[in-house]
C-alpha cells in the first residue's frame, strides 16, 4: 500500500506542491489517480527534488497519456524524440531593436495553433540560475467565472483563430521562420472551452497564438482580444514558481496559460529545462461549438507520427 500524497496549495485559484512520492519509479494506480485529480483541481502541480533522467521523465509522463513528439515545429532532443529542450539560448537573441511589450506579451497555452493542442505539459528543471527565471501560470477557468454572465454568454458563441507565427519584434531569424513555414498550424477554437474531464468552462484564449476572433470586424476583434488577454493575467488567477534543480511542473494545458520568464537573455546564468507534452483532444465549446483546422495536421503520438 502506497503512502498518501501530501498536497499543499500555493495560491487561492491555482497551483499545488506535491510531496511524498518518487517519480523515478512506476507509481501505483492510486497515486496516479491522485496526481491526475490534483492536476484537474489545481491546474498546475509541482514536485521538488526529482532528479529524473530523460528515460525516467518519459516513463513518468506515459502514466498519464500518450506522448507527442517533442515539438511539432522545433523538433526534439537527439535520441529522445518525445523530449523538447527548453534552453535559454534555443532561439538565440530573440529581438533586434525596440521590443513591443504589452501586459500579456509572452503568455500562451502550448501549441493551440494545432487542431488538438497538448492535453498537458511536464517540464523538468536541470540547470537553474541562482535567481530569476521563474515561470507563471494562470487559471483560465477562474478567469471565465469572473466575467459577467452577459459577456460569458456572448463569448460562448465565438471562435478564435490560433496561428503559429514568429513573435512580434523577432527579426533576422531565418531558420526560425523556415521551420514555422514548413509546419504551418492554424485552427479555429471556441473562445470558451468545456473541459473533457471536469466539465468546467474556461476562457480559451492564448495570447501568443490567438490572432483574431472569427466573425468580428478587425477593430472589434482587436479590442475584445485586448480586454480578454488583460483579464486572464490578473494576479488573483495566477501562481509563480521558483525553479530548483530537479523540480517538475505538470500543468493542464486545457485550462491554463503560462508565461516563460522574459528576463532570461539579461541573466548571466544558464537555464536548461526539458518538456514533454501529452496528446490532446480537439476542443469542444458550449452547445457543441467545435474547432476547425485551417492548416496543418494534428499533433500525434510519437509512435503514430512514425507510422
PDB file of N, CA and C in Angstrom, residues 140-199:
ATOM      1  N   UNK A 140      -7.506  29.650 -16.358  1.00  0.00           N
ATOM      2  CA  UNK A 140      -8.469  30.180 -17.328  1.00  0.00           C
ATOM      3  C   UNK A 140      -9.912  29.854 -16.956  1.00  0.00           C
ATOM      4  N   UNK A 141     -10.121  28.879 -16.075  1.00  0.00           N
ATOM      5  CA  UNK A 141     -11.471  28.621 -15.577  1.00  0.00           C
ATOM      6  C   UNK A 141     -11.894  29.716 -14.610  1.00  0.00           C
ATOM      7  N   UNK A 142     -11.008  30.088 -13.704  1.00  0.00           N
ATOM      8  CA  UNK A 142     -11.312  31.184 -12.773  1.00  0.00           C
ATOM      9  C   UNK A 142     -11.517  32.484 -13.537  1.00  0.00           C
ATOM     10  N   UNK A 143     -10.741  32.694 -14.597  1.00  0.00           N
ATOM     11  CA  UNK A 143     -10.897  33.909 -15.404  1.00  0.00           C
ATOM     12  C   UNK A 143     -12.266  33.935 -16.077  1.00  0.00           C
ATOM     13  N   UNK A 144     -12.706  32.808 -16.578  1.00  0.00           N
ATOM     14  CA  UNK A 144     -14.050  32.726 -17.172  1.00  0.00           C
ATOM     15  C   UNK A 144     -15.117  33.019 -16.124  1.00  0.00           C
ATOM     16  N   UNK A 145     -15.007  32.406 -14.956  1.00  0.00           N
ATOM     17  CA  UNK A 145     -16.012  32.579 -13.908  1.00  0.00           C
ATOM     18  C   UNK A 145     -16.140  34.034 -13.470  1.00  0.00           C
ATOM     19  N   UNK A 146     -15.044  34.801 -13.573  1.00  0.00           N
ATOM     20  CA  UNK A 146     -15.041  36.182 -13.095  1.00  0.00           C
ATOM     21  C   UNK A 146     -15.683  37.165 -14.064  1.00  0.00           C
ATOM     22  N   UNK A 147     -15.987  36.723 -15.278  1.00  0.00           N
ATOM     23  CA  UNK A 147     -16.649  37.598 -16.250  1.00  0.00           C
ATOM     24  C   UNK A 147     -18.136  37.730 -15.926  1.00  0.00           C
ATOM     25  N   UNK A 148     -18.753  38.779 -16.446  1.00  0.00           N
ATOM     26  CA  UNK A 148     -20.191  38.949 -16.275  1.00  0.00           C
ATOM     27  C   UNK A 148     -20.943  37.861 -17.048  1.00  0.00           C
ATOM     28  N   UNK A 149     -22.116  37.442 -16.571  1.00  0.00           N
ATOM     29  CA  UNK A 149     -22.905  36.457 -17.318  1.00  0.00           C
ATOM     30  C   UNK A 149     -23.200  36.904 -18.749  1.00  0.00           C
ATOM     31  N   UNK A 150     -23.401  38.190 -18.959  1.00  0.00           N
ATOM     32  CA  UNK A 150     -23.686  38.693 -20.302  1.00  0.00           C
ATOM     33  C   UNK A 150     -22.507  38.463 -21.240  1.00  0.00           C
ATOM     34  N   UNK A 151     -21.296  38.816 -20.786  1.00  0.00           N
ATOM     35  CA  UNK A 151     -20.130  38.629 -21.638  1.00  0.00           C
ATOM     36  C   UNK A 151     -19.822  37.150 -21.826  1.00  0.00           C
ATOM     37  N   UNK A 152     -19.985  36.355 -20.774  1.00  0.00           N
ATOM     38  CA  UNK A 152     -19.765  34.913 -20.924  1.00  0.00           C
ATOM     39  C   UNK A 152     -20.674  34.336 -22.000  1.00  0.00           C
ATOM     40  N   UNK A 153     -21.930  34.734 -21.995  1.00  0.00           N
ATOM     41  CA  UNK A 153     -22.869  34.215 -22.990  1.00  0.00           C
ATOM     42  C   UNK A 153     -22.482  34.583 -24.407  1.00  0.00           C
ATOM     43  N   UNK A 154     -21.991  35.806 -24.602  1.00  0.00           N
ATOM     44  CA  UNK A 154     -21.556  36.236 -25.938  1.00  0.00           C
ATOM     45  C   UNK A 154     -20.322  35.455 -26.376  1.00  0.00           C
ATOM     46  N   UNK A 155     -19.336  35.328 -25.492  1.00  0.00           N
ATOM     47  CA  UNK A 155     -18.104  34.633 -25.846  1.00  0.00           C
ATOM     48  C   UNK A 155     -18.347  33.168 -26.177  1.00  0.00           C
ATOM     49  N   UNK A 156     -19.343  32.568 -25.560  1.00  0.00           N
ATOM     50  CA  UNK A 156     -19.637  31.149 -25.808  1.00  0.00           C
ATOM     51  C   UNK A 156     -20.103  30.876 -27.228  1.00  0.00           C
ATOM     52  N   UNK A 157     -20.449  31.910 -27.970  1.00  0.00           N
ATOM     53  CA  UNK A 157     -20.892  31.736 -29.364  1.00  0.00           C
ATOM     54  C   UNK A 157     -19.757  31.943 -30.364  1.00  0.00           C
ATOM     55  N   UNK A 158     -18.555  32.271 -29.898  1.00  0.00           N
ATOM     56  CA  UNK A 158     -17.487  32.717 -30.791  1.00  0.00           C
ATOM     57  C   UNK A 158     -16.334  31.720 -30.859  1.00  0.00           C
ATOM     58  N   UNK A 159     -15.603  31.805 -31.976  1.00  0.00           N
ATOM     59  CA  UNK A 159     -14.368  31.048 -32.141  1.00  0.00           C
ATOM     60  C   UNK A 159     -13.231  32.006 -32.494  1.00  0.00           C
ATOM     61  N   UNK A 160     -12.018  31.616 -32.116  1.00  0.00           N
ATOM     62  CA  UNK A 160     -10.852  32.441 -32.401  1.00  0.00           C
ATOM     63  C   UNK A 160      -9.859  31.693 -33.271  1.00  0.00           C
ATOM     64  N   UNK A 161      -9.119  32.442 -34.085  1.00  0.00           N
ATOM     65  CA  UNK A 161      -8.102  31.840 -34.942  1.00  0.00           C
ATOM     66  C   UNK A 161      -6.756  31.825 -34.222  1.00  0.00           C
ATOM     67  N   UNK A 162      -6.229  30.623 -34.029  1.00  0.00           N
ATOM     68  CA  UNK A 162      -4.929  30.417 -33.395  1.00  0.00           C
ATOM     69  C   UNK A 162      -3.936  30.062 -34.492  1.00  0.00           C
ATOM     70  N   UNK A 163      -2.837  30.802 -34.537  1.00  0.00           N
ATOM     71  CA  UNK A 163      -1.868  30.643 -35.624  1.00  0.00           C
ATOM     72  C   UNK A 163      -0.456  30.645 -35.054  1.00  0.00           C
ATOM     73  N   UNK A 164       0.384  29.735 -35.549  1.00  0.00           N
ATOM     74  CA  UNK A 164       1.774  29.683 -35.120  1.00  0.00           C
ATOM     75  C   UNK A 164       2.573  30.650 -35.983  1.00  0.00           C
ATOM     76  N   UNK A 165       3.085  31.713 -35.371  1.00  0.00           N
ATOM     77  CA  UNK A 165       3.853  32.725 -36.084  1.00  0.00           C
ATOM     78  C   UNK A 165       5.077  33.109 -35.273  1.00  0.00           C
ATOM     79  N   UNK A 166       5.989  33.815 -35.899  1.00  0.00           N
ATOM     80  CA  UNK A 166       7.141  34.340 -35.174  1.00  0.00           C
ATOM     81  C   UNK A 166       6.676  35.402 -34.185  1.00  0.00           C
ATOM     82  N   UNK A 167       7.290  35.473 -32.998  1.00  0.00           N
ATOM     83  CA  UNK A 167       6.916  36.510 -32.031  1.00  0.00           C
ATOM     84  C   UNK A 167       7.121  37.908 -32.604  1.00  0.00           C
ATOM     85  N   UNK A 168       6.273  38.824 -32.167  1.00  0.00           N
ATOM     86  CA  UNK A 168       6.425  40.209 -32.605  1.00  0.00           C
ATOM     87  C   UNK A 168       7.796  40.745 -32.211  1.00  0.00           C
ATOM     88  N   UNK A 169       8.438  41.465 -33.120  1.00  0.00           N
ATOM     89  CA  UNK A 169       9.738  42.039 -32.840  1.00  0.00           C
ATOM     90  C   UNK A 169      10.894  41.133 -33.192  1.00  0.00           C
ATOM     91  N   UNK A 170      10.596  39.882 -33.601  1.00  0.00           N
ATOM     92  CA  UNK A 170      11.678  38.963 -33.934  1.00  0.00           C
ATOM     93  C   UNK A 170      12.142  39.232 -35.355  1.00  0.00           C
ATOM     94  N   UNK A 171      13.431  39.371 -35.539  1.00  0.00           N
ATOM     95  CA  UNK A 171      13.967  39.684 -36.859  1.00  0.00           C
ATOM     96  C   UNK A 171      15.274  38.946 -37.068  1.00  0.00           C
ATOM     97  N   UNK A 172      15.594  38.677 -38.338  1.00  0.00           N
ATOM     98  CA  UNK A 172      16.877  38.086 -38.680  1.00  0.00           C
ATOM     99  C   UNK A 172      17.031  36.642 -38.274  1.00  0.00           C
ATOM    100  N   UNK A 173      15.925  35.923 -38.028  1.00  0.00           N
ATOM    101  CA  UNK A 173      15.995  34.536 -37.617  1.00  0.00           C
ATOM    102  C   UNK A 173      15.423  33.663 -38.735  1.00  0.00           C
ATOM    103  N   UNK A 174      16.167  33.545 -39.814  1.00  0.00           N
ATOM    104  CA  UNK A 174      15.659  32.831 -40.984  1.00  0.00           C
ATOM    105  C   UNK A 174      15.346  31.367 -40.658  1.00  0.00           C
ATOM    106  N   UNK A 175      16.203  30.735 -39.861  1.00  0.00           N
ATOM    107  CA  UNK A 175      15.970  29.335 -39.523  1.00  0.00           C
ATOM    108  C   UNK A 175      14.634  29.169 -38.790  1.00  0.00           C
ATOM    109  N   UNK A 176      14.343  30.075 -37.860  1.00  0.00           N
ATOM    110  CA  UNK A 176      13.074  30.031 -37.134  1.00  0.00           C
ATOM    111  C   UNK A 176      11.908  30.167 -38.108  1.00  0.00           C
ATOM    112  N   UNK A 177      11.964  31.169 -38.989  1.00  0.00           N
ATOM    113  CA  UNK A 177      10.871  31.404 -39.926  1.00  0.00           C
ATOM    114  C   UNK A 177      10.701  30.230 -40.888  1.00  0.00           C
ATOM    115  N   UNK A 178      11.799  29.625 -41.311  1.00  0.00           N
ATOM    116  CA  UNK A 178      11.711  28.489 -42.227  1.00  0.00           C
ATOM    117  C   UNK A 178      11.015  27.304 -41.571  1.00  0.00           C
ATOM    118  N   UNK A 179      11.305  27.059 -40.292  1.00  0.00           N
ATOM    119  CA  UNK A 179      10.666  25.954 -39.586  1.00  0.00           C
ATOM    120  C   UNK A 179       9.169  26.199 -39.424  1.00  0.00           C
ATOM    121  N   UNK A 180       8.796  27.428 -39.101  1.00  0.00           N
ATOM    122  CA  UNK A 180       7.376  27.761 -38.957  1.00  0.00           C
ATOM    123  C   UNK A 180       6.655  27.591 -40.286  1.00  0.00           C
ATOM    124  N   UNK A 181       7.271  28.055 -41.368  1.00  0.00           N
ATOM    125  CA  UNK A 181       6.644  27.954 -42.689  1.00  0.00           C
ATOM    126  C   UNK A 181       6.498  26.500 -43.126  1.00  0.00           C
ATOM    127  N   UNK A 182       7.441  25.649 -42.731  1.00  0.00           N
ATOM    128  CA  UNK A 182       7.401  24.244 -43.139  1.00  0.00           C
ATOM    129  C   UNK A 182       6.356  23.444 -42.370  1.00  0.00           C
ATOM    130  N   UNK A 183       5.924  23.941 -41.233  1.00  0.00           N
ATOM    131  CA  UNK A 183       4.951  23.209 -40.405  1.00  0.00           C
ATOM    132  C   UNK A 183       3.836  24.172 -40.018  1.00  0.00           C
ATOM    133  N   UNK A 184       3.114  24.667 -41.015  1.00  0.00           N
ATOM    134  CA  UNK A 184       2.061  25.644 -40.767  1.00  0.00           C
ATOM    135  C   UNK A 184       0.953  25.027 -39.914  1.00  0.00           C
ATOM    136  N   UNK A 185       0.549  25.756 -38.880  1.00  0.00           N
ATOM    137  CA  UNK A 185      -0.511  25.318 -37.984  1.00  0.00           C
ATOM    138  C   UNK A 185      -1.463  26.486 -37.768  1.00  0.00           C
ATOM    139  N   UNK A 186      -2.738  26.306 -38.170  1.00  0.00           N
ATOM    140  CA  UNK A 186      -3.767  27.320 -37.981  1.00  0.00           C
ATOM    141  C   UNK A 186      -5.075  26.606 -37.656  1.00  0.00           C
ATOM    142  N   UNK A 187      -5.743  27.005 -36.584  1.00  0.00           N
ATOM    143  CA  UNK A 187      -7.006  26.381 -36.189  1.00  0.00           C
ATOM    144  C   UNK A 187      -7.958  27.417 -35.624  1.00  0.00           C
ATOM    145  N   UNK A 188      -9.245  27.140 -35.787  1.00  0.00           N
ATOM    146  CA  UNK A 188     -10.295  27.898 -35.111  1.00  0.00           C
ATOM    147  C   UNK A 188     -10.742  27.101 -33.891  1.00  0.00           C
ATOM    148  N   UNK A 189     -10.696  27.729 -32.722  1.00  0.00           N
ATOM    149  CA  UNK A 189     -11.138  27.077 -31.491  1.00  0.00           C
ATOM    150  C   UNK A 189     -12.204  27.925 -30.801  1.00  0.00           C
ATOM    151  N   UNK A 190     -13.139  27.283 -30.094  1.00  0.00           N
ATOM    152  CA  UNK A 190     -14.097  28.061 -29.292  1.00  0.00           C
ATOM    153  C   UNK A 190     -13.377  28.958 -28.294  1.00  0.00           C
ATOM    154  N   UNK A 191     -13.916  30.160 -28.078  1.00  0.00           N
ATOM    155  CA  UNK A 191     -13.335  31.047 -27.064  1.00  0.00           C
ATOM    156  C   UNK A 191     -13.626  30.547 -25.645  1.00  0.00           C
ATOM    157  N   UNK A 192     -14.645  29.742 -25.510  1.00  0.00           N
ATOM    158  CA  UNK A 192     -14.943  29.110 -24.229  1.00  0.00           C
ATOM    159  C   UNK A 192     -14.893  27.603 -24.438  1.00  0.00           C
ATOM    160  N   UNK A 193     -14.003  26.954 -23.736  1.00  0.00           N
ATOM    161  CA  UNK A 193     -13.800  25.517 -23.886  1.00  0.00           C
ATOM    162  C   UNK A 193     -14.388  24.769 -22.699  1.00  0.00           C
ATOM    163  N   UNK A 194     -14.985  23.615 -22.961  1.00  0.00           N
ATOM    164  CA  UNK A 194     -15.508  22.752 -21.907  1.00  0.00           C
ATOM    165  C   UNK A 194     -14.478  21.661 -21.631  1.00  0.00           C
ATOM    166  N   UNK A 195     -14.036  21.571 -20.386  1.00  0.00           N
ATOM    167  CA  UNK A 195     -13.003  20.592 -20.029  1.00  0.00           C
ATOM    168  C   UNK A 195     -13.557  19.175 -20.199  1.00  0.00           C
ATOM    169  N   UNK A 196     -12.844  18.303 -20.917  1.00  0.00           N
ATOM    170  CA  UNK A 196     -13.388  16.971 -21.201  1.00  0.00           C
ATOM    171  C   UNK A 196     -13.503  16.070 -19.979  1.00  0.00           C
ATOM    172  N   UNK A 197     -12.803  16.373 -18.889  1.00  0.00           N
ATOM    173  CA  UNK A 197     -12.887  15.537 -17.688  1.00  0.00           C
ATOM    174  C   UNK A 197     -13.755  16.158 -16.606  1.00  0.00           C
ATOM    175  N   UNK A 198     -13.578  17.444 -16.334  1.00  0.00           N
ATOM    176  CA  UNK A 198     -14.324  18.076 -15.238  1.00  0.00           C
ATOM    177  C   UNK A 198     -15.645  18.678 -15.687  1.00  0.00           C
ATOM    178  N   UNK A 199     -15.783  18.976 -16.983  1.00  0.00           N
ATOM    179  CA  UNK A 199     -16.977  19.647 -17.480  1.00  0.00           C
ATOM    180  C   UNK A 199     -16.998  21.137 -17.224  1.00  0.00           C
TER     181      UNK A 199
END
